[in-house]
């Protein structure tokens, strides 16, 4: 099953708080899990990504937690700022015939209030 | 600008006309993915190409849609006889080699059908 389920659909956080977005997948052949940030009128920009042999990856205020047995991964944004207000997409890719197309979640609209 | 370039940024067509969307990958990248994003939805894979070759077209609608990536020039996504349901944002992403990650996205073409 090539789906990635993302929740919540929208999230409101106060400045300085922690934003948490979750994703779940079924296909254990997925081998790459990126998170993208998208501002209105712009394309998705890669934030951070992880492979399934690692349980956590941190880059600045952004952390991916990966639970292989539960087939879930999440994005944590520490010390959330108003400038983080954007739509966030999780994705997963599977190597298939030389293609590594991305399967995207439906997105989470994050609003960080000042 | 070394990023992925897409043009036009906005395209308006009447039902039945043809739409041509262009994508120039990042410098040094020879692989292009096309994705479609409907309002309030995640991106959906359409096609993956390398120069002069279609690698994976499993996400392309069977009729009216075609894609190419010639030896010289940008990749082109072509939609013939457009219908209202083709209204969407179309993004391309590039990678440096076959199956390479991450994919770097352009800012998309917003296609509106009157």
PDB file of C-alpha atoms in Angstrom:
ATOM      1  CA  UNK A   1       0.000   0.000   0.000  1.00  0.00           C
ATOM      2  CA  UNK A   2       1.732   3.171  -1.177  1.00  0.00           C
ATOM      3  CA  UNK A   3       0.174   5.716   1.145  1.00  0.00           C
ATOM      4  CA  UNK A   4       1.483   8.035   3.777  1.00  0.00           C
ATOM      5  CA  UNK A   5      -1.048   9.258   6.341  1.00  0.00           C
ATOM      6  CA  UNK A   6      -0.298  12.591   7.986  1.00  0.00           C
ATOM      7  CA  UNK A   7      -1.849  14.241  11.024  1.00  0.00           C
ATOM      8  CA  UNK A   8      -3.013  16.671  12.185  1.00  0.00           C
ATOM      9  CA  UNK A   9      -4.409  18.552   9.206  1.00  0.00           C
ATOM     10  CA  UNK A  10      -3.804  21.854  10.979  1.00  0.00           C
ATOM     11  CA  UNK A  11      -1.920  22.923  14.068  1.00  0.00           C
ATOM     12  CA  UNK A  12      -1.780  26.136  16.067  1.00  0.00           C
ATOM     13  CA  UNK A  13       1.133  26.657  18.425  1.00  0.00           C
ATOM     14  CA  UNK A  14       2.303  29.570  20.546  1.00  0.00           C
ATOM     15  CA  UNK A  15       5.681  31.114  19.892  1.00  0.00           C
ATOM     16  CA  UNK A  16       8.337  29.146  21.736  1.00  0.00           C
ATOM     17  CA  UNK A  17       6.253  25.994  21.880  1.00  0.00           C
ATOM     18  CA  UNK A  18       6.894  22.575  20.323  1.00  0.00           C
ATOM     19  CA  UNK A  19       5.131  21.636  17.089  1.00  0.00           C
ATOM     20  CA  UNK A  20       4.667  17.907  16.459  1.00  0.00           C
ATOM     21  CA  UNK A  21       3.445  16.415  13.184  1.00  0.00           C
ATOM     22  CA  UNK A  22       2.986  12.690  12.689  1.00  0.00           C
ATOM     23  CA  UNK A  23       3.051  10.368   9.712  1.00  0.00           C
ATOM     24  CA  UNK A  24       2.353   6.661   9.278  1.00  0.00           C
ATOM     25  CA  UNK A  25       2.991   4.297   6.407  1.00  0.00           C
ATOM     26  CA  UNK A  26       2.272   0.682   5.471  1.00  0.00           C
ATOM     27  CA  UNK A  27       4.849  -0.273   2.866  1.00  0.00           C
ATOM     28  CA  UNK A  28       8.014  -1.528   4.577  1.00  0.00           C
ATOM     29  CA  UNK A  29       9.942  -1.119   1.312  1.00  0.00           C
ATOM     30  CA  UNK A  30       9.987   2.674   1.793  1.00  0.00           C
ATOM     31  CA  UNK A  31      13.611   3.566   2.438  1.00  0.00           C
ATOM     32  CA  UNK A  32      13.800   7.366   2.610  1.00  0.00           C
ATOM     33  CA  UNK A  33      11.606   9.726   4.619  1.00  0.00           C
ATOM     34  CA  UNK A  34      11.923  13.477   3.998  1.00  0.00           C
ATOM     35  CA  UNK A  35       9.993  16.392   5.414  1.00  0.00           C
ATOM     36  CA  UNK A  36       9.260  19.376   3.197  1.00  0.00           C
ATOM     37  CA  UNK A  37       8.187  22.908   4.132  1.00  0.00           C
ATOM     38  CA  UNK A  38       6.034  24.884   1.740  1.00  0.00           C
ATOM     39  CA  UNK A  39       5.122  28.566   1.875  1.00  0.00           C
ATOM     40  CA  UNK A  40       2.186  29.930  -0.157  1.00  0.00           C
ATOM     41  CA  UNK A  41       3.076  30.335  -3.825  1.00  0.00           C
ATOM     42  CA  UNK A  42       6.354  28.478  -3.424  1.00  0.00           C
ATOM     43  CA  UNK A  43       7.614  24.979  -4.050  1.00  0.00           C
ATOM     44  CA  UNK A  44       8.344  22.458  -1.302  1.00  0.00           C
ATOM     45  CA  UNK A  45      11.760  22.944   0.310  1.00  0.00           C
ATOM     46  CA  UNK A  46      13.545  20.046   1.959  1.00  0.00           C
ATOM     47  CA  UNK A  47      13.800  20.488   5.733  1.00  0.00           C
ATOM     48  CA  UNK A  48      15.262  17.262   6.994  1.00  0.00           C
ATOM     49  CA  UNK A  49      15.264  13.596   5.969  1.00  0.00           C
ATOM     50  CA  UNK A  50      15.981  10.209   7.506  1.00  0.00           C
ATOM     51  CA  UNK A  51      16.710   6.627   6.431  1.00  0.00           C
ATOM     52  CA  UNK A  52      15.151   3.693   8.356  1.00  0.00           C
ATOM     53  CA  UNK A  53      18.440   2.558   9.905  1.00  0.00           C
ATOM     54  CA  UNK A  54      18.389   5.624  12.182  1.00  0.00           C
ATOM     55  CA  UNK A  55      15.828   6.309  14.931  1.00  0.00           C
ATOM     56  CA  UNK A  56      16.357  10.039  15.271  1.00  0.00           C
ATOM     57  CA  UNK A  57      17.947  12.887  13.374  1.00  0.00           C
ATOM     58  CA  UNK A  58      18.310  16.450  14.551  1.00  0.00           C
ATOM     59  CA  UNK A  59      19.157  19.559  12.556  1.00  0.00           C
ATOM     60  CA  UNK A  60      18.925  22.781  14.509  1.00  0.00           C
ATOM     61  CA  UNK A  61      15.382  23.160  15.858  1.00  0.00           C
ATOM     62  CA  UNK A  62      14.054  20.317  13.670  1.00  0.00           C
ATOM     63  CA  UNK A  63      14.078  16.658  14.734  1.00  0.00           C
ATOM     64  CA  UNK A  64      12.757  13.556  13.003  1.00  0.00           C
ATOM     65  CA  UNK A  65      11.832  10.628  15.219  1.00  0.00           C
ATOM     66  CA  UNK A  66      11.500   7.330  13.384  1.00  0.00           C
ATOM     67  CA  UNK A  67       9.820   4.193  14.747  1.00  0.00           C
ATOM     68  CA  UNK A  68      10.425   1.365  12.296  1.00  0.00           C
ATOM     69  CA  UNK A  69       8.387  -1.265  14.151  1.00  0.00           C
ATOM     70  CA  UNK A  70       5.355   1.015  14.391  1.00  0.00           C
ATOM     71  CA  UNK A  71       5.878   2.313  10.836  1.00  0.00           C
ATOM     72  CA  UNK A  72       5.601   5.879  12.037  1.00  0.00           C
ATOM     73  CA  UNK A  73       7.748   8.974  11.907  1.00  0.00           C
ATOM     74  CA  UNK A  74       7.294  12.457  13.222  1.00  0.00           C
ATOM     75  CA  UNK A  75       8.652  15.972  12.912  1.00  0.00           C
ATOM     76  CA  UNK A  76       9.322  18.013  16.033  1.00  0.00           C
ATOM     77  CA  UNK A  77       9.907  21.750  15.747  1.00  0.00           C
ATOM     78  CA  UNK A  78      11.395  23.108  18.946  1.00  0.00           C
ATOM     79  CA  UNK A  79      11.040  26.756  19.980  1.00  0.00           C
ATOM     80  CA  UNK A  80       8.509  27.338  17.187  1.00  0.00           C
ATOM     81  CA  UNK A  81       8.623  30.797  15.603  1.00  0.00           C
ATOM     82  CA  UNK A  82       6.059  32.793  13.587  1.00  0.00           C
ATOM     83  CA  UNK A  83       8.368  32.379  10.577  1.00  0.00           C
ATOM     84  CA  UNK A  84       7.786  28.616  10.818  1.00  0.00           C
ATOM     85  CA  UNK A  85       4.140  29.160   9.835  1.00  0.00           C
ATOM     86  CA  UNK A  86       3.839  27.120   6.653  1.00  0.00           C
ATOM     87  CA  UNK A  87       2.486  23.821   5.351  1.00  0.00           C
ATOM     88  CA  UNK A  88       4.590  20.774   6.167  1.00  0.00           C
ATOM     89  CA  UNK A  89       4.563  17.567   4.148  1.00  0.00           C
ATOM     90  CA  UNK A  90       5.990  14.222   5.079  1.00  0.00           C
ATOM     91  CA  UNK A  91       6.935  11.894   2.263  1.00  0.00           C
ATOM     92  CA  UNK A  92       8.424   8.489   1.619  1.00  0.00           C
ATOM     93  CA  UNK A  93      10.193   6.973  -1.342  1.00  0.00           C
ATOM     94  CA  UNK A  94      10.699   3.468  -2.598  1.00  0.00           C
ATOM     95  CA  UNK A  95      13.336   2.414  -5.092  1.00  0.00           C
ATOM     96  CA  UNK A  96      11.415   0.890  -7.968  1.00  0.00           C
ATOM     97  CA  UNK A  97      12.889   0.292 -11.401  1.00  0.00           C
ATOM     98  CA  UNK A  98      15.417   3.078 -10.951  1.00  0.00           C
ATOM     99  CA  UNK A  99      12.775   5.563  -9.863  1.00  0.00           C
ATOM    100  CA  UNK A 100      12.620   7.028  -6.378  1.00  0.00           C
ATOM    101  CA  UNK A 101       9.340   8.843  -6.671  1.00  0.00           C
ATOM    102  CA  UNK A 102       8.065  10.455  -3.503  1.00  0.00           C
ATOM    103  CA  UNK A 103       4.703   9.589  -1.949  1.00  0.00           C
ATOM    104  CA  UNK A 104       3.448  12.604   0.014  1.00  0.00           C
ATOM    105  CA  UNK A 105       1.147  12.997   2.984  1.00  0.00           C
ATOM    106  CA  UNK A 106      -1.684  15.502   2.630  1.00  0.00           C
ATOM    107  CA  UNK A 107       0.080  18.187   4.601  1.00  0.00           C
ATOM    108  CA  UNK A 108      -0.208  19.998   7.931  1.00  0.00           C
ATOM    109  CA  UNK A 109      -0.841  23.714   8.023  1.00  0.00           C
ATOM    110  CA  UNK A 110       1.135  25.097  10.956  1.00  0.00           C
ATOM    111  CA  UNK A 111       0.344  28.481  12.453  1.00  0.00           C
ATOM    112  CA  UNK A 112       2.676  29.860  15.110  1.00  0.00           C
ATOM    113  CA  UNK A 113       1.114  32.730  17.033  1.00  0.00           C
ATOM    114  CA  UNK A 114       3.391  35.502  18.279  1.00  0.00           C
TER     115      UNK A 114
ATOM    116  CA  UNK B   1      20.141  31.209  -9.990  1.00  0.00           C
ATOM    117  CA  UNK B   2      21.233  27.594  -9.607  1.00  0.00           C
ATOM    118  CA  UNK B   3      17.819  26.327  -8.507  1.00  0.00           C
ATOM    119  CA  UNK B   4      15.112  24.478 -10.414  1.00  0.00           C
ATOM    120  CA  UNK B   5      13.427  26.908 -12.791  1.00  0.00           C
ATOM    121  CA  UNK B   6       9.855  26.501 -13.910  1.00  0.00           C
ATOM    122  CA  UNK B   7       7.934  28.654 -16.345  1.00  0.00           C
ATOM    123  CA  UNK B   8       5.525  30.083 -16.725  1.00  0.00           C
ATOM    124  CA  UNK B   9       4.668  30.634 -13.071  1.00  0.00           C
ATOM    125  CA  UNK B  10       1.010  31.127 -13.931  1.00  0.00           C
ATOM    126  CA  UNK B  11      -0.811  29.854 -16.991  1.00  0.00           C
ATOM    127  CA  UNK B  12      -4.430  30.416 -17.937  1.00  0.00           C
ATOM    128  CA  UNK B  13      -6.025  28.296 -20.631  1.00  0.00           C
ATOM    129  CA  UNK B  14      -9.541  27.819 -21.939  1.00  0.00           C
ATOM    130  CA  UNK B  15     -11.064  24.354 -22.070  1.00  0.00           C
ATOM    131  CA  UNK B  16      -9.816  22.477 -25.117  1.00  0.00           C
ATOM    132  CA  UNK B  17      -6.529  24.381 -25.450  1.00  0.00           C
ATOM    133  CA  UNK B  18      -3.058  22.984 -24.918  1.00  0.00           C
ATOM    134  CA  UNK B  19      -0.843  23.752 -21.929  1.00  0.00           C
ATOM    135  CA  UNK B  20       2.956  23.497 -22.025  1.00  0.00           C
ATOM    136  CA  UNK B  21       4.883  23.642 -18.785  1.00  0.00           C
ATOM    137  CA  UNK B  22       8.663  23.904 -18.764  1.00  0.00           C
ATOM    138  CA  UNK B  23      11.239  22.843 -16.210  1.00  0.00           C
ATOM    139  CA  UNK B  24      14.969  23.456 -16.195  1.00  0.00           C
ATOM    140  CA  UNK B  25      16.685  21.315 -13.550  1.00  0.00           C
ATOM    141  CA  UNK B  26      19.416  22.467 -11.220  1.00  0.00           C
ATOM    142  CA  UNK B  27      22.827  22.806 -12.783  1.00  0.00           C
ATOM    143  CA  UNK B  28      24.453  19.392 -12.990  1.00  0.00           C
ATOM    144  CA  UNK B  29      21.152  17.524 -12.577  1.00  0.00           C
ATOM    145  CA  UNK B  30      19.976  15.318 -15.409  1.00  0.00           C
ATOM    146  CA  UNK B  31      16.891  13.737 -13.809  1.00  0.00           C
ATOM    147  CA  UNK B  32      13.492  15.352 -13.506  1.00  0.00           C
ATOM    148  CA  UNK B  33      10.307  14.390 -11.662  1.00  0.00           C
ATOM    149  CA  UNK B  34       6.917  16.000 -12.272  1.00  0.00           C
ATOM    150  CA  UNK B  35       4.281  16.209  -9.517  1.00  0.00           C
ATOM    151  CA  UNK B  36       0.769  17.656  -9.411  1.00  0.00           C
ATOM    152  CA  UNK B  37      -0.764  19.373  -6.397  1.00  0.00           C
ATOM    153  CA  UNK B  38      -4.485  19.888  -6.141  1.00  0.00           C
ATOM    154  CA  UNK B  39      -5.795  22.533  -3.686  1.00  0.00           C
ATOM    155  CA  UNK B  40      -5.416  21.441  -0.048  1.00  0.00           C
ATOM    156  CA  UNK B  41      -3.750  18.202  -1.137  1.00  0.00           C
ATOM    157  CA  UNK B  42      -0.278  16.741  -1.097  1.00  0.00           C
ATOM    158  CA  UNK B  43       1.791  16.345  -4.206  1.00  0.00           C
ATOM    159  CA  UNK B  44       1.135  13.369  -6.443  1.00  0.00           C
ATOM    160  CA  UNK B  45       3.838  11.853  -8.633  1.00  0.00           C
ATOM    161  CA  UNK B  46       3.266  11.957 -12.372  1.00  0.00           C
ATOM    162  CA  UNK B  47       6.424  11.053 -14.292  1.00  0.00           C
ATOM    163  CA  UNK B  48      10.194  10.617 -13.932  1.00  0.00           C
ATOM    164  CA  UNK B  49      12.553  11.344 -16.802  1.00  0.00           C
ATOM    165  CA  UNK B  50      16.210  11.509 -17.577  1.00  0.00           C
ATOM    166  CA  UNK B  51      17.563  13.120 -20.717  1.00  0.00           C
ATOM    167  CA  UNK B  52      15.861  11.520 -23.756  1.00  0.00           C
ATOM    168  CA  UNK B  53      14.279   8.791 -21.614  1.00  0.00           C
ATOM    169  CA  UNK B  54      11.085   8.257 -19.639  1.00  0.00           C
ATOM    170  CA  UNK B  55      11.989   6.108 -16.626  1.00  0.00           C
ATOM    171  CA  UNK B  56       8.643   5.915 -14.815  1.00  0.00           C
ATOM    172  CA  UNK B  57       5.313   7.253 -16.055  1.00  0.00           C
ATOM    173  CA  UNK B  58       3.117   5.279 -13.674  1.00  0.00           C
ATOM    174  CA  UNK B  59       1.434   8.443 -12.350  1.00  0.00           C
ATOM    175  CA  UNK B  60       0.573   9.994 -15.693  1.00  0.00           C
ATOM    176  CA  UNK B  61      -3.059  10.040 -16.824  1.00  0.00           C
ATOM    177  CA  UNK B  62      -3.425   7.733 -19.820  1.00  0.00           C
ATOM    178  CA  UNK B  63      -4.771  10.388 -22.148  1.00  0.00           C
ATOM    179  CA  UNK B  64      -3.923  14.011 -22.987  1.00  0.00           C
ATOM    180  CA  UNK B  65      -0.750  14.155 -20.867  1.00  0.00           C
ATOM    181  CA  UNK B  66       2.787  13.680 -22.135  1.00  0.00           C
ATOM    182  CA  UNK B  67       6.275  14.582 -20.986  1.00  0.00           C
ATOM    183  CA  UNK B  68       9.673  14.836 -22.549  1.00  0.00           C
ATOM    184  CA  UNK B  69      13.207  15.790 -21.572  1.00  0.00           C
ATOM    185  CA  UNK B  70      15.242  16.358 -24.722  1.00  0.00           C
ATOM    186  CA  UNK B  71      19.005  16.253 -24.959  1.00  0.00           C
ATOM    187  CA  UNK B  72      19.053  20.044 -25.114  1.00  0.00           C
ATOM    188  CA  UNK B  73      16.616  22.351 -23.364  1.00  0.00           C
ATOM    189  CA  UNK B  74      14.120  22.030 -20.545  1.00  0.00           C
ATOM    190  CA  UNK B  75      11.775  19.210 -19.678  1.00  0.00           C
ATOM    191  CA  UNK B  76       8.248  19.811 -20.994  1.00  0.00           C
ATOM    192  CA  UNK B  77       4.966  18.614 -19.513  1.00  0.00           C
ATOM    193  CA  UNK B  78       2.260  18.886 -22.151  1.00  0.00           C
ATOM    194  CA  UNK B  79      -1.465  18.727 -21.512  1.00  0.00           C
ATOM    195  CA  UNK B  80      -3.675  18.575 -24.580  1.00  0.00           C
ATOM    196  CA  UNK B  81      -7.358  19.573 -24.678  1.00  0.00           C
ATOM    197  CA  UNK B  82      -7.330  20.827 -21.117  1.00  0.00           C
ATOM    198  CA  UNK B  83     -10.380  20.388 -18.877  1.00  0.00           C
ATOM    199  CA  UNK B  84     -11.390  22.152 -15.643  1.00  0.00           C
ATOM    200  CA  UNK B  85     -10.073  19.257 -13.579  1.00  0.00           C
ATOM    201  CA  UNK B  86      -6.531  19.945 -14.845  1.00  0.00           C
ATOM    202  CA  UNK B  87      -6.449  23.137 -12.746  1.00  0.00           C
ATOM    203  CA  UNK B  88      -3.652  22.559 -10.260  1.00  0.00           C
ATOM    204  CA  UNK B  89      -0.102  23.489  -9.358  1.00  0.00           C
ATOM    205  CA  UNK B  90       2.469  21.476 -11.269  1.00  0.00           C
ATOM    206  CA  UNK B  91       5.908  21.083  -9.719  1.00  0.00           C
ATOM    207  CA  UNK B  92       9.059  19.615 -11.053  1.00  0.00           C
ATOM    208  CA  UNK B  93      11.966  18.386  -9.001  1.00  0.00           C
ATOM    209  CA  UNK B  94      15.447  17.443 -10.076  1.00  0.00           C
ATOM    210  CA  UNK B  95      18.106  15.097  -8.792  1.00  0.00           C
ATOM    211  CA  UNK B  96      21.701  14.611  -9.878  1.00  0.00           C
ATOM    212  CA  UNK B  97      21.555  10.913 -10.722  1.00  0.00           C
ATOM    213  CA  UNK B  98      19.130   8.058 -11.196  1.00  0.00           C
ATOM    214  CA  UNK B  99      17.231   7.435  -7.984  1.00  0.00           C
ATOM    215  CA  UNK B 100      19.151  10.169  -6.221  1.00  0.00           C
ATOM    216  CA  UNK B 101      17.799  11.967  -3.182  1.00  0.00           C
ATOM    217  CA  UNK B 102      17.051  14.604  -2.155  1.00  0.00           C
ATOM    218  CA  UNK B 103      14.830  15.978  -4.852  1.00  0.00           C
ATOM    219  CA  UNK B 104      14.971  19.756  -5.221  1.00  0.00           C
ATOM    220  CA  UNK B 105      11.732  21.436  -6.231  1.00  0.00           C
ATOM    221  CA  UNK B 106      10.949  24.457  -8.348  1.00  0.00           C
ATOM    222  CA  UNK B 107       8.265  26.994  -7.422  1.00  0.00           C
ATOM    223  CA  UNK B 108       5.740  25.417  -9.753  1.00  0.00           C
ATOM    224  CA  UNK B 109       3.352  26.457 -12.487  1.00  0.00           C
ATOM    225  CA  UNK B 110      -0.188  27.339 -11.425  1.00  0.00           C
ATOM    226  CA  UNK B 111      -2.502  26.227 -14.204  1.00  0.00           C
ATOM    227  CA  UNK B 112      -6.007  27.675 -14.309  1.00  0.00           C
ATOM    228  CA  UNK B 113      -8.609  26.457 -16.784  1.00  0.00           C
ATOM    229  CA  UNK B 114     -11.425  28.829 -17.680  1.00  0.00           C
TER     230      UNK B 114
END
